[in-house]
Amino acid sequence: MKFFTSEVKIGLVAIAGVVILFFGLSFLKGLTMFSSGNNYFARFENISGVSASSPVYANGFRVGVVERIDYDYSRPDNIVAMLGLDRQMRLPKGTTVEITSDLLGNVQLQLKMGNDMSSLLSVGDTISGAVQQSIMSKAGDMVPQVEQMLPKLDSILASLNALLADPALSSSLHNVERVTASLTSTTQQLGQLSAQLNRQVPQMMSKADGVLANTEGLTRKLGDIDFQQTMQRVDATLGNLQQTTASLNNNEGTLGLMLRDPQLYNSLNATVRSADSLLNDIKQHPKRYINVSVFGRKEK
């Protein structure tokens, strides 16, 4: 009688399939049945969805998995998770573990390494654990504050709607548009003026150079004038004028006698009156002084 019958072969294949399936599922979960890693324990008050096979990271690198979770029914706030870490992993004293989760809800453990690498934890020691507040939890904590802000937001929106409906706002916007257009026009005019100044400045500078040159020439001519000799001539002219004035004021000179002799003045006046009377008589009786005969004058 054969031992490896068809039924036995089918049974052996089924057992092998179950074993392979079990090890495959354990491998996919991150568990190793014949692990040679080191086990540490982490104590939590709340594991926030951590389960066996949850990954454990240190500085973003996967260093192990959660192998088992023990719940103390006598102390609900005492939950212990056994961490299976790589054999080469060393934990300094002061190391803690923190439960984190992303937006998709994936939960993982992060090791917060201590600073003193000279003092290490022993395999099997217990470290303290905590739960990092997720983004959704933070958002949930903000809900009461948001609820308090909603009435204020409604009031702000109502005020904003009233402001937008005010026709004065539209008028102000039109005024701003006109002011902007005026500023644009002014800017263009300033640009044109600046261009004209840029063209005229060289000419103005050349004219200024000519004026400076003329000023320098005039300064040189003024420097060449002999002011001492000129002042001597002025003094001499003033002296002569002073002598002439003194002569006029003196009774001894001819001009002084003519200016100061009243008899001469009276005689001149009498002469002028006589000449005036003579001219008037000539105008009135010209025949007395002019005798013209066409045929000759008769002898008397």
mmCIF file with all atom_site columns, C-alpha atoms in Angstrom, residues 69-179:
data_model
loop_
_atom_site.group_PDB
_atom_site.id
_atom_site.type_symbol
_atom_site.label_atom_id
_atom_site.label_alt_id
_atom_site.label_comp_id
_atom_site.label_asym_id
_atom_site.label_entity_id
_atom_site.label_seq_id
_atom_site.pdbx_PDB_ins_code
_atom_site.Cartn_x
_atom_site.Cartn_y
_atom_site.Cartn_z
_atom_site.occupancy
_atom_site.B_iso_or_equiv
_atom_site.pdbx_formal_charge
_atom_site.auth_seq_id
_atom_site.auth_comp_id
_atom_site.auth_asym_id
_atom_site.auth_atom_id
_atom_site.pdbx_PDB_model_num
ATOM 1   C CA . ILE A 1 69  ? -0.027  45.066  22.414  1.00 0.00 ? 69  ILE A CA 1
ATOM 2   C CA . ASP A 1 70  ? -1.061  44.200  25.978  1.00 0.00 ? 70  ASP A CA 1
ATOM 3   C CA . TYR A 1 71  ? -4.070  45.920  27.545  1.00 0.00 ? 71  TYR A CA 1
ATOM 4   C CA . ASP A 1 72  ? -4.298  46.061  31.333  1.00 0.00 ? 72  ASP A CA 1
ATOM 5   C CA . TYR A 1 73  ? -8.001  45.757  32.168  1.00 0.00 ? 73  TYR A CA 1
ATOM 6   C CA . SER A 1 74  ? -7.393  46.707  35.784  1.00 0.00 ? 74  SER A CA 1
ATOM 7   C CA . ARG A 1 75  ? -5.708  49.921  34.691  1.00 0.00 ? 75  ARG A CA 1
ATOM 8   C CA . PRO A 1 76  ? -7.240  51.181  31.417  1.00 0.00 ? 76  PRO A CA 1
ATOM 9   C CA . ASP A 1 77  ? -4.628  53.930  31.159  1.00 0.00 ? 77  ASP A CA 1
ATOM 10  C CA . ASN A 1 78  ? -1.808  51.347  31.137  1.00 0.00 ? 78  ASN A CA 1
ATOM 11  C CA . ILE A 1 79  ? -1.322  49.959  27.614  1.00 0.00 ? 79  ILE A CA 1
ATOM 12  C CA . VAL A 1 80  ? 1.990   48.291  26.846  1.00 0.00 ? 80  VAL A CA 1
ATOM 13  C CA . ALA A 1 81  ? 3.255   47.716  23.310  1.00 0.00 ? 81  ALA A CA 1
ATOM 14  C CA . MET A 1 82  ? 6.173   45.420  22.604  1.00 0.00 ? 82  MET A CA 1
ATOM 15  C CA . LEU A 1 83  ? 8.491   46.877  19.985  1.00 0.00 ? 83  LEU A CA 1
ATOM 16  C CA . GLY A 1 84  ? 10.673  44.615  17.890  1.00 0.00 ? 84  GLY A CA 1
ATOM 17  C CA . LEU A 1 85  ? 13.695  46.654  16.799  1.00 0.00 ? 85  LEU A CA 1
ATOM 18  C CA . ASP A 1 86  ? 16.726  45.794  14.716  1.00 0.00 ? 86  ASP A CA 1
ATOM 19  C CA . ARG A 1 87  ? 19.515  44.150  16.701  1.00 0.00 ? 87  ARG A CA 1
ATOM 20  C CA . GLN A 1 88  ? 21.917  46.950  15.738  1.00 0.00 ? 88  GLN A CA 1
ATOM 21  C CA . MET A 1 89  ? 19.559  49.612  17.122  1.00 0.00 ? 89  MET A CA 1
ATOM 22  C CA . ARG A 1 90  ? 20.738  51.164  20.393  1.00 0.00 ? 90  ARG A CA 1
ATOM 23  C CA . LEU A 1 91  ? 18.475  53.372  22.505  1.00 0.00 ? 91  LEU A CA 1
ATOM 24  C CA . PRO A 1 92  ? 20.103  55.948  24.822  1.00 0.00 ? 92  PRO A CA 1
ATOM 25  C CA . LYS A 1 93  ? 18.448  56.785  28.124  1.00 0.00 ? 93  LYS A CA 1
ATOM 26  C CA . GLY A 1 94  ? 15.824  59.477  27.817  1.00 0.00 ? 94  GLY A CA 1
ATOM 27  C CA . THR A 1 95  ? 14.430  58.004  24.573  1.00 0.00 ? 95  THR A CA 1
ATOM 28  C CA . THR A 1 96  ? 10.666  58.270  24.130  1.00 0.00 ? 96  THR A CA 1
ATOM 29  C CA . VAL A 1 97  ? 8.233   57.023  21.506  1.00 0.00 ? 97  VAL A CA 1
ATOM 30  C CA . GLU A 1 98  ? 5.435   59.070  19.944  1.00 0.00 ? 98  GLU A CA 1
ATOM 31  C CA . ILE A 1 99  ? 2.379   57.940  17.979  1.00 0.00 ? 99  ILE A CA 1
ATOM 32  C CA . THR A 1 100 ? 1.843   59.978  14.804  1.00 0.00 ? 100 THR A CA 1
ATOM 33  C CA . SER A 1 101 ? -0.655  59.831  11.955  1.00 0.00 ? 101 SER A CA 1
ATOM 34  C CA . ASP A 1 102 ? -0.904  61.456  8.539   1.00 0.00 ? 102 ASP A CA 1
ATOM 35  C CA . LEU A 1 103 ? -3.892  62.912  6.694   1.00 0.00 ? 103 LEU A CA 1
ATOM 36  C CA . LEU A 1 104 ? -4.785  59.467  5.323   1.00 0.00 ? 104 LEU A CA 1
ATOM 37  C CA . GLY A 1 105 ? -4.983  57.990  8.823   1.00 0.00 ? 105 GLY A CA 1
ATOM 38  C CA . ASN A 1 106 ? -1.824  55.860  8.597   1.00 0.00 ? 106 ASN A CA 1
ATOM 39  C CA . VAL A 1 107 ? -0.492  55.367  12.133  1.00 0.00 ? 107 VAL A CA 1
ATOM 40  C CA . GLN A 1 108 ? 3.175   54.909  12.996  1.00 0.00 ? 108 GLN A CA 1
ATOM 41  C CA . LEU A 1 109 ? 5.524   55.235  15.942  1.00 0.00 ? 109 LEU A CA 1
ATOM 42  C CA . GLN A 1 110 ? 8.412   57.705  16.003  1.00 0.00 ? 110 GLN A CA 1
ATOM 43  C CA . LEU A 1 111 ? 11.373  57.190  18.342  1.00 0.00 ? 111 LEU A CA 1
ATOM 44  C CA . LYS A 1 112 ? 12.625  60.419  19.936  1.00 0.00 ? 112 LYS A CA 1
ATOM 45  C CA . MET A 1 113 ? 16.246  59.579  20.699  1.00 0.00 ? 113 MET A CA 1
ATOM 46  C CA . GLY A 1 114 ? 17.935  60.766  23.884  1.00 0.00 ? 114 GLY A CA 1
ATOM 47  C CA . ASN A 1 115 ? 21.095  62.867  23.797  1.00 0.00 ? 115 ASN A CA 1
ATOM 48  C CA . ASP A 1 116 ? 23.399  60.797  26.032  1.00 0.00 ? 116 ASP A CA 1
ATOM 49  C CA . MET A 1 117 ? 24.744  57.998  23.823  1.00 0.00 ? 117 MET A CA 1
ATOM 50  C CA . SER A 1 118 ? 27.138  56.901  26.552  1.00 0.00 ? 118 SER A CA 1
ATOM 51  C CA . SER A 1 119 ? 24.276  55.567  28.680  1.00 0.00 ? 119 SER A CA 1
ATOM 52  C CA . LEU A 1 120 ? 22.089  53.043  26.834  1.00 0.00 ? 120 LEU A CA 1
ATOM 53  C CA . LEU A 1 121 ? 18.868  51.253  27.705  1.00 0.00 ? 121 LEU A CA 1
ATOM 54  C CA . SER A 1 122 ? 18.960  47.510  28.204  1.00 0.00 ? 122 SER A CA 1
ATOM 55  C CA . VAL A 1 123 ? 16.993  45.148  26.000  1.00 0.00 ? 123 VAL A CA 1
ATOM 56  C CA . GLY A 1 124 ? 13.551  44.668  27.533  1.00 0.00 ? 124 GLY A CA 1
ATOM 57  C CA . ASP A 1 125 ? 13.429  48.073  29.246  1.00 0.00 ? 125 ASP A CA 1
ATOM 58  C CA . THR A 1 126 ? 10.265  50.147  29.188  1.00 0.00 ? 126 THR A CA 1
ATOM 59  C CA . ILE A 1 127 ? 10.154  53.609  27.657  1.00 0.00 ? 127 ILE A CA 1
ATOM 60  C CA . SER A 1 128 ? 7.410   56.211  27.970  1.00 0.00 ? 128 SER A CA 1
ATOM 61  C CA . GLY A 1 129 ? 5.052   56.863  25.071  1.00 0.00 ? 129 GLY A CA 1
ATOM 62  C CA . ALA A 1 130 ? 2.843   59.737  24.015  1.00 0.00 ? 130 ALA A CA 1
ATOM 63  C CA . VAL A 1 131 ? 0.406   60.646  21.254  1.00 0.00 ? 131 VAL A CA 1
ATOM 64  C CA . GLN A 1 132 ? 1.179   63.488  18.889  1.00 0.00 ? 132 GLN A CA 1
ATOM 65  C CA . GLN A 1 133 ? -1.849  65.625  18.179  1.00 0.00 ? 133 GLN A CA 1
ATOM 66  C CA . SER A 1 134 ? -2.803  65.159  14.543  1.00 0.00 ? 134 SER A CA 1
ATOM 67  C CA . ILE A 1 135 ? -3.881  67.850  12.160  1.00 0.00 ? 135 ILE A CA 1
ATOM 68  C CA . MET A 1 136 ? -7.481  66.685  12.323  1.00 0.00 ? 136 MET A CA 1
ATOM 69  C CA . SER A 1 137 ? -7.375  66.809  16.127  1.00 0.00 ? 137 SER A CA 1
ATOM 70  C CA . LYS A 1 138 ? -6.004  70.327  16.006  1.00 0.00 ? 138 LYS A CA 1
ATOM 71  C CA . ALA A 1 139 ? -8.760  71.248  13.579  1.00 0.00 ? 139 ALA A CA 1
ATOM 72  C CA . GLY A 1 140 ? -11.314 69.717  15.966  1.00 0.00 ? 140 GLY A CA 1
ATOM 73  C CA . ASP A 1 141 ? -9.925  71.797  18.830  1.00 0.00 ? 141 ASP A CA 1
ATOM 74  C CA . MET A 1 142 ? -10.394 74.897  16.710  1.00 0.00 ? 142 MET A CA 1
ATOM 75  C CA . VAL A 1 143 ? -14.092 74.207  16.101  1.00 0.00 ? 143 VAL A CA 1
ATOM 76  C CA . PRO A 1 144 ? -15.305 76.018  19.282  1.00 0.00 ? 144 PRO A CA 1
ATOM 77  C CA . GLN A 1 145 ? -13.240 79.060  18.390  1.00 0.00 ? 145 GLN A CA 1
ATOM 78  C CA . VAL A 1 146 ? -14.618 78.989  14.848  1.00 0.00 ? 146 VAL A CA 1
ATOM 79  C CA . GLU A 1 147 ? -18.155 78.780  16.231  1.00 0.00 ? 147 GLU A CA 1
ATOM 80  C CA . GLN A 1 148 ? -17.499 81.857  18.341  1.00 0.00 ? 148 GLN A CA 1
ATOM 81  C CA . MET A 1 149 ? -16.165 83.684  15.297  1.00 0.00 ? 149 MET A CA 1
ATOM 82  C CA . LEU A 1 150 ? -19.143 82.854  13.051  1.00 0.00 ? 150 LEU A CA 1
ATOM 83  C CA . PRO A 1 151 ? -21.450 85.638  14.391  1.00 0.00 ? 151 PRO A CA 1
ATOM 84  C CA . LYS A 1 152 ? -18.638 88.139  13.938  1.00 0.00 ? 152 LYS A CA 1
ATOM 85  C CA . LEU A 1 153 ? -18.053 86.866  10.423  1.00 0.00 ? 153 LEU A CA 1
ATOM 86  C CA . ASP A 1 154 ? -21.754 87.278  9.650   1.00 0.00 ? 154 ASP A CA 1
ATOM 87  C CA . SER A 1 155 ? -21.639 90.855  10.926  1.00 0.00 ? 155 SER A CA 1
ATOM 88  C CA . ILE A 1 156 ? -18.513 91.571  8.888   1.00 0.00 ? 156 ILE A CA 1
ATOM 89  C CA . LEU A 1 157 ? -20.086 90.110  5.741   1.00 0.00 ? 157 LEU A CA 1
ATOM 90  C CA . ALA A 1 158 ? -23.254 92.158  6.280   1.00 0.00 ? 158 ALA A CA 1
ATOM 91  C CA . SER A 1 159 ? -21.194 95.328  6.696   1.00 0.00 ? 159 SER A CA 1
ATOM 92  C CA . LEU A 1 160 ? -19.191 94.435  3.612   1.00 0.00 ? 160 LEU A CA 1
ATOM 93  C CA . ASN A 1 161 ? -22.346 93.893  1.561   1.00 0.00 ? 161 ASN A CA 1
ATOM 94  C CA . ALA A 1 162 ? -23.723 97.245  2.738   1.00 0.00 ? 162 ALA A CA 1
ATOM 95  C CA . LEU A 1 163 ? -20.454 98.918  1.825   1.00 0.00 ? 163 LEU A CA 1
ATOM 96  C CA . LEU A 1 164 ? -20.419 97.352  -1.633  1.00 0.00 ? 164 LEU A CA 1
ATOM 97  C CA . ALA A 1 165 ? -24.022 98.413  -2.206  1.00 0.00 ? 165 ALA A CA 1
ATOM 98  C CA . ASP A 1 166 ? -23.263 102.034 -1.306  1.00 0.00 ? 166 ASP A CA 1
ATOM 99  C CA . PRO A 1 167 ? -23.249 104.183 -4.502  1.00 0.00 ? 167 PRO A CA 1
ATOM 100 C CA . ALA A 1 168 ? -20.565 106.369 -2.936  1.00 0.00 ? 168 ALA A CA 1
ATOM 101 C CA . LEU A 1 169 ? -18.113 103.493 -3.325  1.00 0.00 ? 169 LEU A CA 1
ATOM 102 C CA . SER A 1 170 ? -18.774 103.316 -7.059  1.00 0.00 ? 170 SER A CA 1
ATOM 103 C CA . SER A 1 171 ? -18.334 107.085 -7.318  1.00 0.00 ? 171 SER A CA 1
ATOM 104 C CA . SER A 1 172 ? -15.075 106.854 -5.378  1.00 0.00 ? 172 SER A CA 1
ATOM 105 C CA . LEU A 1 173 ? -13.823 104.153 -7.717  1.00 0.00 ? 173 LEU A CA 1
ATOM 106 C CA . HIS A 1 174 ? -14.646 106.350 -10.718 1.00 0.00 ? 174 HIS A CA 1
ATOM 107 C CA . ASN A 1 175 ? -12.822 109.234 -9.062  1.00 0.00 ? 175 ASN A CA 1
ATOM 108 C CA . VAL A 1 176 ? -9.842  107.000 -8.459  1.00 0.00 ? 176 VAL A CA 1
ATOM 109 C CA . GLU A 1 177 ? -9.911  106.030 -12.137 1.00 0.00 ? 177 GLU A CA 1
ATOM 110 C CA . ARG A 1 178 ? -9.925  109.696 -13.168 1.00 0.00 ? 178 ARG A CA 1
ATOM 111 C CA . VAL A 1 179 ? -7.125  110.488 -10.738 1.00 0.00 ? 179 VAL A CA 1
#
